[in-house]
Amino acid sequence: EVQLVESGGGLVQPGRSLRLSCAGSGFTFDDYAMHWVRRAPGKGLEWVSGISWNSNNKGYADSVKGRFTISRDNAKNSLYLQMNSLRTEDTAFYYCAKDRVGILTGIDNWGQGTLVTVSS
Amino acid sequence: DIQMTQSPSSLSASVGDRVTITCRASQSISSYLNWYQQRTGKAPKLLIYAASSLQSGVPSRFSGSGSGTDFTLTISSLQPEDFATYYCQQSYSTPFTFGPGTKVDIK
């Protein structure tokens, strides 16, 4: 069974940084691309970033480009999201998600999410 | 960036009803279109990928169709567990944008 467990969320002040982690299990982690998706309170889903199986291809939403960095460590079956210069509008549940294949196509499994609150 | 729209934004339906949700892309995305269901307080769940392929384990009452810019998700006979919000997402090019969602609730 695929399991994706996010960690690292919490309360942070505007302008500060936070690093999210995601531990994957139940599948061969380095065979699949991975994504981060968020949902702000009362709003819909927003794709944040994605990374191919070998880290050669990465993509970002315009709203986070230049502030967020996605990375992965296949030896540790882990996905990361480094979030810098955080803004109040970054407040959301952040979901780690697995792609159907090794390149960026579409998501087939999701974690339960971790809450990031950006507030002074 | 490719913009995704959905209609309606919400609908009320009864158990057993046939429900259709429409998704439109701002440019052609071939068949790179996915549908997700999100129940309150739960993680999203993949229903349909590549516009019309049913994800493993998803009931056959769910179906998808379309290509290019116009797509449809159909629930042939609405069940109590189907009351949720449904999102389309294009995976043609990054950023992989979602539609705004369609909330299906009980009439």
mmCIF file of C-alpha atoms in Angstrom:
data_model
loop_
_atom_site.group_PDB
_atom_site.id
_atom_site.type_symbol
_atom_site.label_atom_id
_atom_site.label_comp_id
_atom_site.label_asym_id
_atom_site.label_seq_id
_atom_site.Cartn_x
_atom_site.Cartn_y
_atom_site.Cartn_z
ATOM 1 C CA GLU A 1 0.000 0.000 0.000
ATOM 2 C CA VAL A 2 1.340 3.419 -0.966
ATOM 3 C CA GLN A 3 1.948 5.658 2.031
ATOM 4 C CA LEU A 4 3.012 9.282 1.918
ATOM 5 C CA VAL A 5 3.619 11.023 5.220
ATOM 6 C CA GLU A 6 4.260 14.755 5.342
ATOM 7 C CA SER A 7 6.003 16.575 8.160
ATOM 8 C CA GLY A 8 7.456 19.978 8.898
ATOM 9 C CA GLY A 9 4.334 22.111 8.882
ATOM 10 C CA GLY A 10 3.549 24.657 11.569
ATOM 11 C CA LEU A 11 3.191 28.331 12.399
ATOM 12 C CA VAL A 12 5.767 30.680 10.872
ATOM 13 C CA GLN A 13 6.052 34.443 10.559
ATOM 14 C CA PRO A 14 5.871 36.196 7.197
ATOM 15 C CA GLY A 15 9.254 36.406 5.506
ATOM 16 C CA ARG A 16 10.627 33.345 7.284
ATOM 17 C CA SER A 17 11.421 29.881 5.907
ATOM 18 C CA LEU A 18 10.099 26.388 6.420
ATOM 19 C CA ARG A 19 11.058 22.998 5.017
ATOM 20 C CA LEU A 20 8.475 20.309 4.396
ATOM 21 C CA SER A 21 9.399 16.654 4.139
ATOM 22 C CA CYS A 22 7.537 13.660 2.785
ATOM 23 C CA ALA A 23 8.410 10.037 3.452
ATOM 24 C CA GLY A 24 7.243 7.548 0.856
ATOM 25 C CA SER A 25 6.739 3.818 1.381
ATOM 26 C CA GLY A 26 4.934 0.900 -0.201
ATOM 27 C CA PHE A 27 6.316 1.633 -3.671
ATOM 28 C CA THR A 28 9.667 1.978 -5.432
ATOM 29 C CA PHE A 29 10.223 5.657 -4.704
ATOM 30 C CA ASP A 30 12.835 6.346 -7.368
ATOM 31 C CA ASP A 31 10.579 5.031 -10.138
ATOM 32 C CA TYR A 32 8.094 7.870 -9.786
ATOM 33 C CA ALA A 33 7.840 11.604 -10.154
ATOM 34 C CA MET A 34 6.521 13.447 -7.112
ATOM 35 C CA HIS A 35 4.481 16.593 -6.481
ATOM 36 C CA TRP A 36 3.427 19.105 -3.854
ATOM 37 C CA VAL A 37 -0.148 20.403 -3.962
ATOM 38 C CA ARG A 38 -1.787 22.801 -1.513
ATOM 39 C CA ARG A 39 -5.262 23.807 -0.456
ATOM 40 C CA ALA A 40 -5.771 27.126 1.306
ATOM 41 C CA PRO A 41 -8.680 27.449 3.753
ATOM 42 C CA GLY A 42 -11.939 27.823 1.862
ATOM 43 C CA LYS A 43 -10.231 27.546 -1.519
ATOM 44 C CA GLY A 44 -9.542 24.893 -4.141
ATOM 45 C CA LEU A 45 -6.521 22.788 -4.946
ATOM 46 C CA GLU A 46 -3.374 24.467 -6.247
ATOM 47 C CA TRP A 47 -0.489 22.527 -7.792
ATOM 48 C CA VAL A 48 2.706 23.895 -6.225
ATOM 49 C CA SER A 49 5.604 21.945 -7.682
ATOM 50 C CA GLY A 50 6.692 18.664 -9.241
ATOM 51 C CA ILE A 51 9.945 16.758 -9.746
ATOM 52 C CA SER A 52 10.793 13.855 -12.054
ATOM 53 C CA TRP A 53 12.184 10.556 -10.798
ATOM 54 C CA ASN A 54 15.807 11.606 -11.392
ATOM 55 C CA SER A 55 15.387 15.295 -10.435
ATOM 56 C CA ASN A 56 16.209 16.373 -13.993
ATOM 57 C CA ASN A 57 12.842 18.012 -14.544
ATOM 58 C CA LYS A 58 11.179 20.353 -12.062
ATOM 59 C CA GLY A 59 8.210 22.667 -12.332
ATOM 60 C CA TYR A 60 6.690 25.378 -10.159
ATOM 61 C CA ALA A 61 3.509 27.374 -9.907
ATOM 62 C CA ASP A 62 3.975 31.032 -10.773
ATOM 63 C CA SER A 63 2.888 31.963 -7.251
ATOM 64 C CA VAL A 64 5.894 30.206 -5.683
ATOM 65 C CA LYS A 65 8.559 30.397 -8.402
ATOM 66 C CA GLY A 66 11.786 31.844 -7.036
ATOM 67 C CA ARG A 67 10.710 31.299 -3.406
ATOM 68 C CA PHE A 68 10.101 27.541 -3.159
ATOM 69 C CA THR A 69 12.502 24.743 -4.130
ATOM 70 C CA ILE A 70 11.553 21.107 -4.589
ATOM 71 C CA SER A 71 14.080 18.327 -4.123
ATOM 72 C CA ARG A 72 14.231 14.612 -3.444
ATOM 73 C CA ASP A 73 16.592 12.049 -1.943
ATOM 74 C CA ASN A 74 15.876 8.687 -3.520
ATOM 75 C CA ALA A 75 18.238 6.910 -1.123
ATOM 76 C CA LYS A 76 16.010 8.081 1.735
ATOM 77 C CA ASN A 77 12.686 7.707 -0.122
ATOM 78 C CA SER A 78 12.035 11.348 0.686
ATOM 79 C CA LEU A 79 10.642 14.451 -0.989
ATOM 80 C CA TYR A 80 11.234 17.990 0.225
ATOM 81 C CA LEU A 81 9.876 21.487 -0.263
ATOM 82 C CA GLN A 82 12.040 24.379 0.879
ATOM 83 C CA MET A 83 9.809 27.411 1.322
ATOM 84 C CA ASN A 84 11.480 30.811 1.661
ATOM 85 C CA SER A 85 10.092 34.333 1.940
ATOM 86 C CA LEU A 86 6.781 32.975 3.128
ATOM 87 C CA ARG A 87 3.664 35.099 2.730
ATOM 88 C CA THR A 88 0.306 34.988 4.493
ATOM 89 C CA GLU A 89 -1.226 33.694 1.255
ATOM 90 C CA ASP A 90 0.973 30.584 1.505
ATOM 91 C CA THR A 91 -1.157 29.431 4.441
ATOM 92 C CA ALA A 92 -2.602 26.062 3.399
ATOM 93 C CA PHE A 93 -2.616 22.338 3.828
ATOM 94 C CA TYR A 94 0.318 20.992 1.811
ATOM 95 C CA TYR A 95 -0.051 17.547 0.281
ATOM 96 C CA CYS A 96 2.739 15.321 -0.920
ATOM 97 C CA ALA A 97 1.635 13.340 -3.948
ATOM 98 C CA LYS A 98 2.970 10.550 -6.140
ATOM 99 C CA ASP A 99 2.828 10.583 -9.921
ATOM 100 C CA ARG A 100 1.580 7.689 -11.979
ATOM 101 C CA VAL A 101 4.956 7.377 -13.738
ATOM 102 C CA GLY A 102 8.535 8.656 -13.559
ATOM 103 C CA ILE A 103 7.995 11.857 -15.477
ATOM 104 C CA LEU A 104 5.546 14.607 -14.611
ATOM 105 C CA THR A 105 2.122 13.427 -15.778
ATOM 106 C CA GLY A 106 -0.589 13.124 -13.153
ATOM 107 C CA ILE A 107 -1.058 12.310 -9.493
ATOM 108 C CA ASP A 108 -2.406 8.936 -8.356
ATOM 109 C CA ASN A 109 -1.766 8.946 -4.609
ATOM 110 C CA TRP A 110 -1.850 11.653 -1.965
ATOM 111 C CA GLY A 111 -0.664 12.042 1.598
ATOM 112 C CA GLN A 112 -2.925 13.351 4.345
ATOM 113 C CA GLY A 113 -1.325 16.786 4.315
ATOM 114 C CA THR A 114 0.506 19.067 6.721
ATOM 115 C CA LEU A 115 -0.757 22.511 7.726
ATOM 116 C CA VAL A 116 1.408 25.562 7.156
ATOM 117 C CA THR A 117 0.197 28.766 8.787
ATOM 118 C CA VAL A 118 1.971 32.005 7.923
ATOM 119 C CA SER A 119 1.035 34.689 10.399
ATOM 120 C CA SER A 120 2.615 37.294 12.623
ATOM 121 C CA ASP B 1 -0.131 29.043 -18.227
ATOM 122 C CA ILE B 2 -3.162 26.923 -19.083
ATOM 123 C CA GLN B 3 -6.334 28.021 -17.315
ATOM 124 C CA MET B 4 -8.979 25.486 -16.320
ATOM 125 C CA THR B 5 -12.652 26.242 -15.761
ATOM 126 C CA GLN B 6 -15.417 23.999 -14.442
ATOM 127 C CA SER B 7 -19.180 24.159 -14.542
ATOM 128 C CA PRO B 8 -21.259 24.209 -12.577
ATOM 129 C CA SER B 9 -19.448 25.477 -9.480
ATOM 130 C CA SER B 10 -21.937 23.570 -7.352
ATOM 131 C CA LEU B 11 -24.961 21.352 -7.793
ATOM 132 C CA SER B 12 -27.553 19.642 -5.664
ATOM 133 C CA ALA B 13 -28.588 16.125 -6.544
ATOM 134 C CA SER B 14 -30.326 13.084 -5.108
ATOM 135 C CA VAL B 15 -29.062 9.547 -4.644
ATOM 136 C CA GLY B 16 -29.529 7.718 -7.935
ATOM 137 C CA ASP B 17 -29.281 10.838 -10.101
ATOM 138 C CA ARG B 18 -27.025 11.053 -13.124
ATOM 139 C CA VAL B 19 -24.543 13.891 -12.663
ATOM 140 C CA THR B 20 -22.378 15.580 -15.299
ATOM 141 C CA ILE B 21 -19.551 18.018 -14.620
ATOM 142 C CA THR B 22 -17.800 19.937 -17.376
ATOM 143 C CA CYS B 23 -14.182 21.097 -17.514
ATOM 144 C CA ARG B 24 -12.671 23.397 -20.128
ATOM 145 C CA ALA B 25 -9.034 24.220 -20.852
ATOM 146 C CA SER B 26 -7.854 27.577 -22.207
ATOM 147 C CA GLN B 27 -5.902 25.757 -24.939
ATOM 148 C CA SER B 28 -5.734 22.243 -26.307
ATOM 149 C CA ILE B 29 -4.363 19.720 -23.804
ATOM 150 C CA SER B 30 -5.009 16.612 -25.911
ATOM 151 C CA SER B 31 -6.145 13.981 -23.379
ATOM 152 C CA TYR B 32 -3.896 15.128 -20.521
ATOM 153 C CA LEU B 33 -6.782 15.607 -18.134
ATOM 154 C CA ASN B 34 -7.363 14.075 -14.697
ATOM 155 C CA TRP B 35 -10.350 14.105 -12.368
ATOM 156 C CA TYR B 36 -10.125 14.021 -8.563
ATOM 157 C CA GLN B 37 -12.641 13.721 -5.763
ATOM 158 C CA GLN B 38 -12.109 15.360 -2.384
ATOM 159 C CA ARG B 39 -14.400 14.643 0.539
ATOM 160 C CA THR B 40 -14.450 17.015 3.484
ATOM 161 C CA GLY B 41 -11.376 16.583 5.661
ATOM 162 C CA LYS B 42 -9.846 13.952 3.396
ATOM 163 C CA ALA B 43 -7.020 13.866 0.880
ATOM 164 C CA PRO B 44 -8.012 14.028 -2.799
ATOM 165 C CA LYS B 45 -8.504 10.779 -4.698
ATOM 166 C CA LEU B 46 -7.787 10.111 -8.364
ATOM 167 C CA LEU B 47 -10.859 8.990 -10.282
ATOM 168 C CA ILE B 48 -10.002 9.353 -13.972
ATOM 169 C CA TYR B 49 -6.695 9.888 -15.755
ATOM 170 C CA ALA B 50 -5.903 10.589 -19.405
ATOM 171 C CA ALA B 51 -9.438 11.977 -19.807
ATOM 172 C CA SER B 52 -11.218 8.623 -19.874
ATOM 173 C CA SER B 53 -9.176 5.941 -18.073
ATOM 174 C CA LEU B 54 -10.713 4.718 -14.832
ATOM 175 C CA GLN B 55 -8.230 4.523 -11.976
ATOM 176 C CA SER B 56 -7.928 1.081 -10.398
ATOM 177 C CA GLY B 57 -10.423 0.557 -7.591
ATOM 178 C CA VAL B 58 -12.761 3.369 -8.647
ATOM 179 C CA PRO B 59 -16.389 2.316 -9.179
ATOM 180 C CA SER B 60 -17.540 1.994 -12.778
ATOM 181 C CA ARG B 61 -20.325 4.541 -12.248
ATOM 182 C CA PHE B 62 -17.609 7.160 -12.781
ATOM 183 C CA SER B 63 -16.620 7.885 -16.377
ATOM 184 C CA GLY B 64 -14.743 10.578 -18.250
ATOM 185 C CA SER B 65 -14.756 11.788 -21.820
ATOM 186 C CA GLY B 66 -13.388 14.508 -24.052
ATOM 187 C CA SER B 67 -10.204 15.714 -25.680
ATOM 188 C CA GLY B 68 -8.670 18.974 -26.788
ATOM 189 C CA THR B 69 -10.309 21.655 -24.645
ATOM 190 C CA ASP B 70 -13.621 20.184 -23.474
ATOM 191 C CA PHE B 71 -14.031 17.362 -20.976
ATOM 192 C CA THR B 72 -16.800 15.736 -18.961
ATOM 193 C CA LEU B 73 -17.001 13.701 -15.775
ATOM 194 C CA THR B 74 -20.177 11.658 -15.404
ATOM 195 C CA ILE B 75 -21.494 9.824 -12.361
ATOM 196 C CA SER B 76 -24.149 7.474 -13.708
ATOM 197 C CA SER B 77 -26.014 6.879 -10.432
ATOM 198 C CA LEU B 78 -25.029 9.096 -7.518
ATOM 199 C CA GLN B 79 -24.300 7.281 -4.268
ATOM 200 C CA PRO B 80 -24.193 8.740 -0.730
ATOM 201 C CA GLU B 81 -20.387 8.537 -0.639
ATOM 202 C CA ASP B 82 -20.146 10.620 -3.838
ATOM 203 C CA PHE B 83 -21.128 13.860 -2.170
ATOM 204 C CA ALA B 84 -17.848 15.733 -2.415
ATOM 205 C CA THR B 85 -15.954 18.322 -4.426
ATOM 206 C CA TYR B 86 -14.613 17.323 -7.841
ATOM 207 C CA TYR B 87 -11.594 18.865 -9.532
ATOM 208 C CA CYS B 88 -10.173 18.549 -13.014
ATOM 209 C CA GLN B 89 -6.450 19.043 -13.598
ATOM 210 C CA GLN B 90 -4.425 19.375 -16.764
ATOM 211 C CA SER B 91 -1.124 17.519 -16.940
ATOM 212 C CA TYR B 92 -0.188 18.700 -20.434
ATOM 213 C CA SER B 93 2.355 21.274 -19.306
ATOM 214 C CA THR B 94 3.607 22.720 -16.050
ATOM 215 C CA PRO B 95 2.243 24.361 -14.010
ATOM 216 C CA PHE B 96 -0.325 21.553 -13.769
ATOM 217 C CA THR B 97 -3.335 23.741 -13.085
ATOM 218 C CA PHE B 98 -6.530 22.593 -11.394
ATOM 219 C CA GLY B 99 -10.029 23.723 -12.119
ATOM 220 C CA PRO B 100 -11.818 25.653 -9.340
ATOM 221 C CA GLY B 101 -13.874 22.626 -8.309
ATOM 222 C CA THR B 102 -17.492 21.520 -8.417
ATOM 223 C CA LYS B 103 -19.205 20.837 -5.118
ATOM 224 C CA VAL B 104 -21.857 18.117 -5.235
ATOM 225 C CA ASP B 105 -24.229 18.148 -2.303
ATOM 226 C CA ILE B 106 -27.475 16.529 -1.271
ATOM 227 C CA LYS B 107 -30.729 17.936 -2.589
#
